[in-house]
């Protein structure tokens, strides 16, 4: 499980493979927002063979979900947890 600290600058690197040209991902964090492409958000789209960067400054401690919002990806296991501690 990724371990983050409140106030720590965190950079998430989000990448998708090119095995399916139609597989769009919508990566979503519970609990904390990130900044990506000049926008404050809690969800980032990643196209096939695409990449995105999201910068997070966690301010909400806890154990949070991090998952793809495409339902069949979520059910298929694209879900994890990350922890934010003080
Ligand atoms: Cu997905």
Coordinates of N, CA, C and O and ligand atoms in Angstrom, one line a residue:
X1 N 0.9 -1.2 0.0 CA 0.0 0.0 0.0 C 0.9 1.2 0.0 O 1.8 1.4 0.9
X2 N 0.7 2.2 -0.9 CA 1.5 3.4 -0.9 C 1.3 4.2 0.4 O 0.1 4.3 0.9
X3 N 2.4 4.7 1.0 CA 2.3 5.4 2.3 C 2.7 6.8 2.0 O 3.8 7.1 1.6
X4 N 1.7 7.7 2.3 CA 1.9 9.2 2.1 C 1.8 9.8 3.4 O 1.3 9.3 4.4
X5 N 2.4 11.1 3.5 CA 2.3 11.9 4.7 C 1.5 13.2 4.4 O 1.7 13.7 3.3
X6 N 0.8 13.6 5.4 CA 0.1 14.9 5.2 C 1.2 16.0 4.9 O 2.2 16.0 5.6
X7 N 1.0 16.8 3.9 CA 1.9 17.9 3.6 C 3.1 17.4 2.7 O 3.8 18.3 2.2
X8 N 3.2 16.1 2.4 CA 4.2 15.6 1.5 C 3.8 15.8 0.1 O 2.7 15.5 -0.3
X9 N 4.7 16.3 -0.7 CA 4.4 16.4 -2.2 C 4.6 15.1 -2.8 O 5.6 14.4 -2.7
X10 N 3.5 14.6 -3.5 CA 3.5 13.3 -4.1 C 3.2 13.5 -5.6 O 2.3 14.2 -5.9
X11 N 3.9 12.8 -6.4 CA 3.6 12.8 -7.8 C 3.2 11.4 -8.2 O 4.0 10.4 -8.1
X12 N 2.0 11.3 -8.8 CA 1.5 10.0 -9.3 C 1.8 10.0 -10.8 O 1.4 10.9 -11.5
X13 N 2.3 8.9 -11.3 CA 2.5 8.6 -12.7 C 1.5 7.6 -13.1 O 1.5 6.5 -12.6
X14 N 0.6 8.0 -14.0 CA -0.5 7.1 -14.4 C -0.2 6.7 -15.9 O 0.0 7.6 -16.7
X15 N -0.2 5.4 -16.2 CA 0.1 5.0 -17.5 C -0.9 3.9 -17.9 O -1.3 3.1 -17.0
X16 N -1.2 3.8 -19.2 CA -2.1 2.7 -19.7 C -1.3 2.0 -20.8 O -0.6 2.7 -21.6
X17 N -1.5 0.7 -20.9 CA -0.9 0.0 -22.0 C -1.7 0.2 -23.3 O -2.7 0.8 -23.3
X18 N -1.1 -0.3 -24.4 CA -1.7 -0.1 -25.7 C -2.4 -1.4 -26.2 O -2.7 -1.6 -27.4
X19 N -2.6 -2.4 -25.3 CA -3.1 -3.7 -25.8 C -4.6 -3.6 -26.2 O -5.0 -4.5 -27.0
X20 N -5.3 -2.7 -25.8 CA -6.7 -2.5 -26.2 C -6.9 -1.0 -26.5 O -6.9 -0.2 -25.7
X21 N -7.1 -0.7 -27.8 CA -7.2 0.6 -28.3 C -8.5 1.4 -27.7 O -8.6 2.6 -27.9
X22 N -9.4 0.6 -27.1 CA -10.6 1.3 -26.6 C -10.7 1.3 -25.1 O -11.7 1.8 -24.5
X23 N -9.6 0.9 -24.4 CA -9.7 0.8 -23.0 C -9.3 2.1 -22.3 O -8.1 2.4 -22.0
X24 N -10.2 3.0 -22.1 CA -10.0 4.3 -21.4 C -10.1 4.0 -19.9 O -10.9 3.2 -19.4
X25 N -9.2 4.6 -19.1 CA -9.2 4.5 -17.7 C -9.6 5.9 -17.1 O -9.2 6.9 -17.6
X26 N -10.3 5.8 -16.0 CA -10.6 7.0 -15.2 C -10.1 6.8 -13.8 O -10.8 6.1 -13.0
X27 N -8.9 7.2 -13.5 CA -8.3 6.9 -12.2 C -8.8 7.9 -11.2 O -8.8 9.1 -11.4
X28 N -9.3 7.4 -10.1 CA -10.0 8.2 -9.1 C -9.5 7.9 -7.7 O -9.3 6.8 -7.3
X29 N -9.2 9.0 -7.0 CA -8.8 8.9 -5.6 C -9.9 9.3 -4.6 O -10.5 10.3 -4.8
X30 N -10.1 8.5 -3.6 CA -10.9 8.9 -2.5 C -10.1 9.7 -1.5 O -8.9 9.5 -1.4
X31 N -10.7 10.6 -0.8 CA -10.0 11.3 0.3 C -9.2 12.5 0.1 O -9.1 13.3 0.9
X32 N -8.5 12.5 -1.0 CA -7.6 13.7 -1.3 C -7.7 14.0 -2.8 O -8.0 13.2 -3.6
X33 N -7.5 15.3 -3.1 CA -7.5 15.8 -4.4 C -6.1 15.8 -5.0 O -5.1 15.8 -4.2
X34 N -6.0 15.9 -6.3 CA -4.7 16.1 -6.9 C -4.8 17.2 -7.9 O -5.9 17.8 -8.2
X35 N -3.6 17.6 -8.5 CA -3.6 18.6 -9.5 C -3.0 17.9 -10.8 O -2.0 17.4 -10.7
X36 N -3.8 18.0 -11.9 CA -3.3 17.4 -13.1 C -3.8 18.3 -14.3 O -4.9 18.7 -14.4
X37 N -2.8 18.5 -15.1 CA -3.1 19.3 -16.3 C -3.7 20.7 -16.0 O -4.6 21.2 -16.7
X38 N -3.3 21.3 -14.9 CA -3.7 22.6 -14.5 C -5.1 22.6 -13.8 O -5.6 23.7 -13.6
X39 N -5.6 21.4 -13.5 CA -6.9 21.4 -12.8 C -6.8 20.6 -11.5 O -6.1 19.6 -11.4
X40 N -7.6 21.1 -10.5 CA -7.7 20.4 -9.3 C -8.8 19.4 -9.4 O -9.9 19.7 -9.8
X41 N -8.5 18.1 -9.1 CA -9.4 17.0 -9.5 C -9.2 15.8 -8.5 O -8.2 15.7 -7.9
X42 N -10.2 14.9 -8.6 CA -10.0 13.6 -7.9 C -10.1 12.5 -8.9 O -10.2 11.3 -8.5
X43 N -10.1 12.8 -10.2 CA -10.2 11.8 -11.2 C -9.4 12.3 -12.5 O -9.5 13.4 -12.9
X44 N -8.6 11.4 -13.0 CA -7.8 11.7 -14.2 C -8.1 10.6 -15.3 O -8.0 9.4 -15.0
X45 N -8.3 11.1 -16.5 CA -8.5 10.1 -17.6 C -7.2 9.7 -18.2 O -6.3 10.6 -18.4
X46 N -7.0 8.5 -18.5 CA -5.8 8.0 -19.2 C -6.3 7.2 -20.4 O -7.0 6.2 -20.3
X47 N -5.9 7.7 -21.6 CA -6.2 7.0 -22.9 C -5.3 5.8 -23.1 O -4.2 5.7 -22.5
X48 N -5.7 4.9 -24.1 CA -4.8 3.8 -24.4 C -3.4 4.3 -24.8 O -3.2 5.3 -25.6
X49 N -2.4 3.7 -24.2 CA -1.0 4.0 -24.4 C -0.7 5.4 -23.9 O 0.4 6.0 -24.3
X50 N -1.6 6.0 -23.1 CA -1.4 7.3 -22.6 C -0.8 7.4 -21.3 O -0.6 6.4 -20.6
X51 N -0.3 8.6 -20.9 CA 0.3 8.9 -19.6 C -0.3 10.2 -19.0 O -0.7 11.1 -19.8
X52 N -0.3 10.2 -17.8 CA -0.7 11.5 -17.1 C 0.1 11.6 -15.8 O 0.6 10.6 -15.2
X53 N 0.2 12.8 -15.3 CA 0.9 13.1 -14.1 C -0.1 13.8 -13.2 O -0.8 14.7 -13.7
X54 N -0.2 13.4 -11.9 CA -1.1 14.0 -11.0 C -0.2 14.3 -9.7 O 0.4 13.4 -9.2
X55 N -0.2 15.6 -9.3 CA 0.5 16.0 -8.1 C -0.5 16.1 -7.0 O -1.5 16.8 -7.1
X56 N -0.1 15.5 -5.9 CA -1.0 15.5 -4.7 C -0.3 16.1 -3.5 O 0.9 15.8 -3.3
X57 N -1.0 16.9 -2.7 CA -0.5 17.4 -1.4 C -1.5 16.9 -0.4 O -2.4 17.6 -0.1
X58 N -1.3 15.7 0.1 CA -2.4 15.1 0.9 C -2.6 16.0 2.2 O -1.7 16.5 2.8
X59 N -3.9 16.2 2.5 CA -4.3 16.9 3.7 C -5.3 16.1 4.5 O -5.9 16.7 5.5
X60 N -5.6 14.9 4.1 CA -6.7 14.2 4.8 C -6.2 12.8 5.1 O -6.1 11.9 4.3
X61 N -5.8 12.6 6.4 CA -5.2 11.3 6.8 C -6.3 10.2 6.8 O -7.5 10.5 7.0
X62 N -5.8 9.0 6.6 CA -6.7 7.8 6.6 C -6.2 6.8 5.6 O -5.2 6.9 5.0
X63 N -7.0 5.8 5.4 CA -6.8 4.7 4.4 C -7.9 4.9 3.4 O -9.1 4.9 3.7
X64 N -7.4 5.2 2.1 CA -8.4 5.6 1.1 C -8.3 4.7 -0.1 O -7.2 4.1 -0.4
X65 N -9.4 4.6 -0.8 CA -9.4 3.9 -2.1 C -8.8 4.7 -3.2 O -8.9 5.9 -3.3
X66 N -8.2 4.0 -4.2 CA -7.7 4.5 -5.4 C -8.1 3.5 -6.4 O -7.7 2.3 -6.3
X67 N -8.9 3.9 -7.4 CA -9.4 2.9 -8.4 C -9.8 3.5 -9.7 O -9.9 4.7 -9.8
X68 N -9.9 2.6 -10.7 CA -10.4 3.0 -12.0 C -12.0 3.1 -11.9 O -12.6 2.3 -11.2
X69 N -12.5 4.1 -12.5 CA -14.0 4.4 -12.4 C -14.7 3.6 -13.5 O -16.0 3.7 -13.6
X70 N -14.0 3.0 -14.4 CA -14.7 2.2 -15.4 C -15.1 0.9 -14.7 O -14.3 0.1 -14.2
X71 N -16.4 0.6 -14.7 CA -17.0 -0.4 -13.8 C -16.3 -1.8 -14.0 O -16.0 -2.5 -13.1
X72 N -16.2 -2.2 -15.3 CA -15.6 -3.5 -15.5 C -14.1 -3.6 -15.1 O -13.6 -4.7 -14.8
X73 N -13.4 -2.5 -15.2 CA -12.1 -2.5 -14.7 C -12.0 -2.6 -13.2 O -11.2 -3.3 -12.6
X74 N -12.9 -1.9 -12.5 CA -13.0 -1.9 -11.1 C -13.3 -3.3 -10.6 O -12.7 -3.9 -9.7
X75 N -14.3 -3.9 -11.2 CA -14.7 -5.3 -10.8 C -13.6 -6.3 -11.1 O -13.4 -7.2 -10.4
X76 N -12.8 -5.9 -12.2 CA -11.7 -6.8 -12.6 C -10.5 -6.6 -11.7 O -9.5 -7.3 -11.9
X77 N -10.5 -5.7 -10.8 CA -9.4 -5.6 -9.8 C -8.6 -4.3 -9.9 O -7.6 -4.2 -9.2
X78 N -9.0 -3.3 -10.7 CA -8.2 -2.1 -10.7 C -8.6 -1.2 -9.5 O -9.3 -0.2 -9.7
X79 N -8.3 -1.7 -8.4 CA -8.6 -1.0 -7.1 C -7.5 -1.3 -6.1 O -6.9 -2.4 -6.1
X80 N -7.1 -0.3 -5.4 CA -6.1 -0.4 -4.4 C -6.4 0.6 -3.2 O -7.3 1.4 -3.3
X81 N -5.6 0.5 -2.2 CA -5.7 1.5 -1.1 C -4.4 2.3 -1.0 O -3.3 1.8 -1.4
X82 N -4.5 3.5 -0.5 CA -3.3 4.2 -0.1 C -3.5 4.8 1.3 O -4.6 5.0 1.7
X83 N -2.4 5.0 2.0 CA -2.6 5.5 3.4 C -1.9 6.8 3.5 O -0.8 7.0 3.0
X84 N -2.6 7.7 4.2 CA -2.0 9.0 4.5 C -1.9 9.2 6.0 O -2.9 9.0 6.7
X85 N -0.7 9.4 6.5 CA -0.5 9.6 7.9 C 0.0 11.0 8.2 O 0.5 11.7 7.4
X86 N -0.2 11.4 9.5 CA 0.3 12.8 9.9 C 1.8 12.7 10.1 O 2.4 11.7 10.4
Ligands
LIG1 CU1 -9.6 1.4 -16.2

